């Protein structure tokens, strides 16, 4: 059953791929699938079936694309160098690849990706720009003032939501704010 599911997925997304597949039991609830041509890996752990598809590379950014057979979608793990900076997902490998390319275009233009959030204008001396989740949702904008304090204003608000003494600290504050569902008590407060 599992082999059939995996083969259907591989044949659907990569119709020219062929070869023999070897299943090995490596412990309780864990199985791996290794192909003799491409080096595919299938890991089943506690009911989840994750199969590594490919790793896209762009400069120091990479995106490891895995298939989640349980949820029938693909997940990309974003990394800058060795640091995990976010996750993206899509209905196909091509959709995840396109999201990764769009993120790379933003970083090439001076954006910074950390904690699943992109701040445009970060490395290009603009010191202002949009703030987006890695899935493309715009959550606000940021700007630096004359005293070099950085301020974030969330979408649909006119007042500054968060402030911090540097873009790096503002990035952390926005991530904390997002994880707290917009509750600013856990993040850096706006300056008075």
mmCIF file of C-alpha atoms in Angstrom:
data_model
loop_
_atom_site.group_PDB
_atom_site.id
_atom_site.type_symbol
_atom_site.label_atom_id
_atom_site.label_comp_id
_atom_site.label_asym_id
_atom_site.label_seq_id
_atom_site.Cartn_x
_atom_site.Cartn_y
_atom_site.Cartn_z
ATOM 1 C CA UNK A 1 0.000 0.000 0.000
ATOM 2 C CA UNK A 2 2.673 2.514 1.018
ATOM 3 C CA UNK A 3 4.881 1.591 -1.914
ATOM 4 C CA UNK A 4 1.946 2.085 -4.280
ATOM 5 C CA UNK A 5 1.208 5.526 -2.756
ATOM 6 C CA UNK A 6 4.832 6.593 -3.091
ATOM 7 C CA UNK A 7 5.130 5.299 -6.650
ATOM 8 C CA UNK A 8 1.920 7.101 -7.657
ATOM 9 C CA UNK A 9 3.259 10.334 -6.186
ATOM 10 C CA UNK A 10 6.624 9.956 -7.907
ATOM 11 C CA UNK A 11 5.041 9.025 -11.238
ATOM 12 C CA UNK A 12 2.570 11.931 -10.969
ATOM 13 C CA UNK A 13 5.267 14.542 -10.313
ATOM 14 C CA UNK A 14 8.209 12.926 -12.094
ATOM 15 C CA UNK A 15 6.839 10.652 -14.846
ATOM 16 C CA UNK A 16 10.286 9.846 -16.301
ATOM 17 C CA UNK A 17 11.693 8.640 -12.977
ATOM 18 C CA UNK A 18 12.134 4.901 -12.719
ATOM 19 C CA UNK A 19 14.202 2.437 -10.763
ATOM 20 C CA UNK A 20 14.014 -0.041 -7.957
ATOM 21 C CA UNK A 21 13.138 1.012 -4.432
ATOM 22 C CA UNK A 22 14.410 -0.526 -1.235
ATOM 23 C CA UNK A 23 12.372 -0.416 1.982
ATOM 24 C CA UNK A 24 14.257 -0.841 5.252
ATOM 25 C CA UNK A 25 12.923 -0.958 8.785
ATOM 26 C CA UNK A 26 15.222 1.124 10.964
ATOM 27 C CA UNK A 27 13.300 1.069 14.243
ATOM 28 C CA UNK A 28 9.784 1.420 15.610
ATOM 29 C CA UNK A 29 7.529 3.253 13.186
ATOM 30 C CA UNK A 30 10.389 4.296 10.899
ATOM 31 C CA UNK A 31 10.855 3.227 7.310
ATOM 32 C CA UNK A 32 13.126 4.687 4.681
ATOM 33 C CA UNK A 33 12.893 4.500 0.923
ATOM 34 C CA UNK A 34 16.023 4.917 -1.147
ATOM 35 C CA UNK A 35 16.079 4.998 -4.922
ATOM 36 C CA UNK A 36 18.977 3.893 -7.036
ATOM 37 C CA UNK A 37 18.801 6.891 -9.407
ATOM 38 C CA UNK A 38 17.872 10.121 -7.678
ATOM 39 C CA UNK A 39 18.443 9.485 -3.979
ATOM 40 C CA UNK A 40 14.857 9.968 -2.838
ATOM 41 C CA UNK A 41 14.169 9.365 0.834
ATOM 42 C CA UNK A 42 10.897 8.402 2.463
ATOM 43 C CA UNK A 43 10.620 8.613 6.236
ATOM 44 C CA UNK A 44 7.595 7.383 8.139
ATOM 45 C CA UNK A 45 7.597 8.360 11.779
ATOM 46 C CA UNK A 46 4.595 8.239 14.093
ATOM 47 C CA UNK A 47 2.060 8.275 11.268
ATOM 48 C CA UNK A 48 3.636 11.027 9.179
ATOM 49 C CA UNK A 49 5.079 10.251 5.789
ATOM 50 C CA UNK A 50 7.702 12.775 4.615
ATOM 51 C CA UNK A 51 9.682 12.237 1.429
ATOM 52 C CA UNK A 52 12.611 14.476 0.476
ATOM 53 C CA UNK A 53 12.180 15.631 -3.113
ATOM 54 C CA UNK A 54 14.945 18.146 -3.817
ATOM 55 C CA UNK A 55 16.887 21.087 -2.457
ATOM 56 C CA UNK A 56 16.825 24.382 -4.338
ATOM 57 C CA UNK A 57 19.825 26.692 -3.913
ATOM 58 C CA UNK A 58 20.209 30.439 -4.500
ATOM 59 C CA UNK A 59 23.372 32.017 -3.157
ATOM 60 C CA UNK A 60 23.380 31.374 0.568
ATOM 61 C CA UNK A 61 19.632 30.635 0.628
ATOM 62 C CA UNK A 62 18.293 27.118 0.198
ATOM 63 C CA UNK A 63 14.912 25.433 0.257
ATOM 64 C CA UNK A 64 14.628 21.732 1.087
ATOM 65 C CA UNK A 65 11.400 20.539 -0.529
ATOM 66 C CA UNK A 66 9.667 17.544 1.042
ATOM 67 C CA UNK A 67 6.416 15.796 0.148
ATOM 68 C CA UNK A 68 3.962 15.243 2.965
ATOM 69 C CA UNK A 69 1.932 12.257 1.789
ATOM 70 C CA UNK A 70 -0.406 12.460 4.799
ATOM 71 C CA UNK A 71 -1.495 16.022 3.980
ATOM 72 C CA UNK A 72 -0.992 15.660 0.187
ATOM 73 C CA UNK A 73 1.127 18.802 -0.140
ATOM 74 C CA UNK A 74 4.757 19.910 -0.347
ATOM 75 C CA UNK A 75 6.714 21.778 2.316
ATOM 76 C CA UNK A 76 9.842 23.854 1.794
ATOM 77 C CA UNK A 77 12.235 24.466 4.671
ATOM 78 C CA UNK A 78 13.975 27.793 4.093
ATOM 79 C CA UNK A 79 17.559 28.177 5.245
ATOM 80 C CA UNK A 80 20.065 30.997 5.171
ATOM 81 C CA UNK A 81 23.416 29.255 5.324
ATOM 82 C CA UNK A 82 22.689 26.590 7.948
ATOM 83 C CA UNK A 83 20.020 28.557 9.848
ATOM 84 C CA UNK A 84 16.367 27.659 9.417
ATOM 85 C CA UNK A 85 14.491 30.881 8.625
ATOM 86 C CA UNK A 86 10.986 29.722 7.702
ATOM 87 C CA UNK A 87 8.655 27.269 6.000
ATOM 88 C CA UNK A 88 6.603 27.531 2.820
ATOM 89 C CA UNK A 89 4.105 25.072 1.359
ATOM 90 C CA UNK A 90 2.197 24.435 -1.814
ATOM 91 C CA UNK A 91 0.179 21.920 -3.754
ATOM 92 C CA UNK A 92 3.114 21.017 -6.014
ATOM 93 C CA UNK A 93 6.905 21.091 -6.126
ATOM 94 C CA UNK A 94 6.618 23.843 -8.741
ATOM 95 C CA UNK A 95 4.482 26.004 -6.424
ATOM 96 C CA UNK A 96 7.012 25.700 -3.586
ATOM 97 C CA UNK A 97 9.869 26.358 -6.009
ATOM 98 C CA UNK A 98 8.100 29.513 -7.291
ATOM 99 C CA UNK A 99 7.614 30.795 -3.717
ATOM 100 C CA UNK A 100 11.291 30.195 -2.999
ATOM 101 C CA UNK A 101 12.315 32.121 -6.136
ATOM 102 C CA UNK A 102 10.070 35.055 -5.150
ATOM 103 C CA UNK A 103 11.661 35.129 -1.678
ATOM 104 C CA UNK A 104 15.129 35.049 -3.256
ATOM 105 C CA UNK A 105 14.213 38.011 -5.483
ATOM 106 C CA UNK A 106 13.240 39.974 -2.363
ATOM 107 C CA UNK A 107 16.477 39.087 -0.565
ATOM 108 C CA UNK A 108 18.508 39.961 -3.672
ATOM 109 C CA UNK A 109 16.829 43.391 -3.600
ATOM 110 C CA UNK A 110 17.838 43.947 0.042
ATOM 111 C CA UNK A 111 15.241 42.015 2.014
ATOM 112 C CA UNK A 112 15.955 39.952 5.123
ATOM 113 C CA UNK A 113 14.301 36.630 5.985
ATOM 114 C CA UNK A 114 14.180 35.474 9.604
ATOM 115 C CA UNK A 115 11.601 33.749 11.780
ATOM 116 C CA UNK A 116 9.261 33.202 8.818
ATOM 117 C CA UNK A 117 9.105 36.951 8.144
ATOM 118 C CA UNK A 118 10.572 39.044 5.323
ATOM 119 C CA UNK A 119 11.492 42.690 5.842
ATOM 120 C CA UNK A 120 12.163 44.441 2.526
ATOM 121 C CA UNK A 121 14.564 47.405 2.439
ATOM 122 C CA UNK A 122 16.741 45.866 5.138
ATOM 123 C CA UNK A 123 20.118 45.558 3.394
ATOM 124 C CA UNK A 124 19.809 48.189 0.676
ATOM 125 C CA UNK A 125 20.094 51.277 2.910
ATOM 126 C CA UNK A 126 16.452 52.186 2.358
ATOM 127 C CA UNK A 127 15.724 51.294 6.008
ATOM 128 C CA UNK A 128 12.021 51.008 5.264
ATOM 129 C CA UNK A 129 9.763 48.668 3.372
ATOM 130 C CA UNK A 130 7.059 46.048 3.550
ATOM 131 C CA UNK A 131 6.861 43.285 6.119
ATOM 132 C CA UNK A 132 5.589 39.953 4.805
ATOM 133 C CA UNK A 133 5.191 36.411 5.977
ATOM 134 C CA UNK A 134 7.190 33.994 3.818
ATOM 135 C CA UNK A 135 3.916 32.819 2.249
ATOM 136 C CA UNK A 136 3.549 36.312 0.732
ATOM 137 C CA UNK A 137 0.941 37.796 3.090
ATOM 138 C CA UNK A 138 1.743 41.455 3.759
ATOM 139 C CA UNK A 139 1.411 42.097 7.487
ATOM 140 C CA UNK A 140 2.565 45.710 7.589
ATOM 141 C CA UNK A 141 5.392 48.091 6.858
ATOM 142 C CA UNK A 142 8.457 49.321 8.691
ATOM 143 C CA UNK A 143 10.589 52.449 8.684
ATOM 144 C CA UNK A 144 13.554 53.937 10.517
ATOM 145 C CA UNK A 145 13.338 57.443 11.991
ATOM 146 C CA UNK A 146 15.985 60.184 12.251
ATOM 147 C CA UNK A 147 17.252 58.706 15.513
ATOM 148 C CA UNK A 148 17.602 55.299 13.786
ATOM 149 C CA UNK A 149 14.801 53.676 15.791
ATOM 150 C CA UNK A 150 12.763 51.276 13.693
ATOM 151 C CA UNK A 151 8.964 51.205 13.738
ATOM 152 C CA UNK A 152 6.469 48.615 12.495
ATOM 153 C CA UNK A 153 2.909 49.520 11.559
ATOM 154 C CA UNK A 154 0.573 46.563 11.067
ATOM 155 C CA UNK A 155 -1.832 46.351 8.123
ATOM 156 C CA UNK A 156 -5.149 48.146 8.734
ATOM 157 C CA UNK A 157 -3.684 50.375 11.462
ATOM 158 C CA UNK A 158 -2.398 53.931 11.327
ATOM 159 C CA UNK A 159 -0.448 53.982 14.575
ATOM 160 C CA UNK A 160 2.925 52.352 15.100
ATOM 161 C CA UNK A 161 2.440 48.831 16.462
ATOM 162 C CA UNK A 162 6.023 48.045 17.534
ATOM 163 C CA UNK A 163 9.324 49.904 17.860
ATOM 164 C CA UNK A 164 12.889 48.764 18.438
ATOM 165 C CA UNK A 165 16.378 50.326 18.403
ATOM 166 C CA UNK A 166 17.512 48.346 15.318
ATOM 167 C CA UNK A 167 16.061 46.486 12.315
ATOM 168 C CA UNK A 168 17.317 43.180 13.798
ATOM 169 C CA UNK A 169 15.492 43.755 17.088
ATOM 170 C CA UNK A 170 12.383 44.948 15.240
ATOM 171 C CA UNK A 171 12.440 41.744 13.205
ATOM 172 C CA UNK A 172 12.497 39.739 16.455
ATOM 173 C CA UNK A 173 9.679 41.874 17.891
ATOM 174 C CA UNK A 174 7.507 41.319 14.832
ATOM 175 C CA UNK A 175 8.088 37.551 15.052
ATOM 176 C CA UNK A 176 7.124 37.568 18.730
ATOM 177 C CA UNK A 177 4.064 39.704 17.950
ATOM 178 C CA UNK A 178 3.014 37.272 15.192
ATOM 179 C CA UNK A 179 3.436 34.284 17.521
ATOM 180 C CA UNK A 180 1.321 36.060 20.155
ATOM 181 C CA UNK A 181 -1.474 36.720 17.626
ATOM 182 C CA UNK A 182 -0.815 40.442 17.666
ATOM 183 C CA UNK A 183 -0.528 40.814 21.463
ATOM 184 C CA UNK A 184 2.131 43.476 21.938
ATOM 185 C CA UNK A 185 2.611 42.746 25.668
ATOM 186 C CA UNK A 186 5.108 40.006 24.742
ATOM 187 C CA UNK A 187 6.984 42.149 22.200
ATOM 188 C CA UNK A 188 8.863 45.443 22.349
ATOM 189 C CA UNK A 189 6.359 48.202 23.007
ATOM 190 C CA UNK A 190 6.062 51.359 20.985
ATOM 191 C CA UNK A 191 8.118 54.235 22.289
ATOM 192 C CA UNK A 192 6.189 56.918 24.167
#
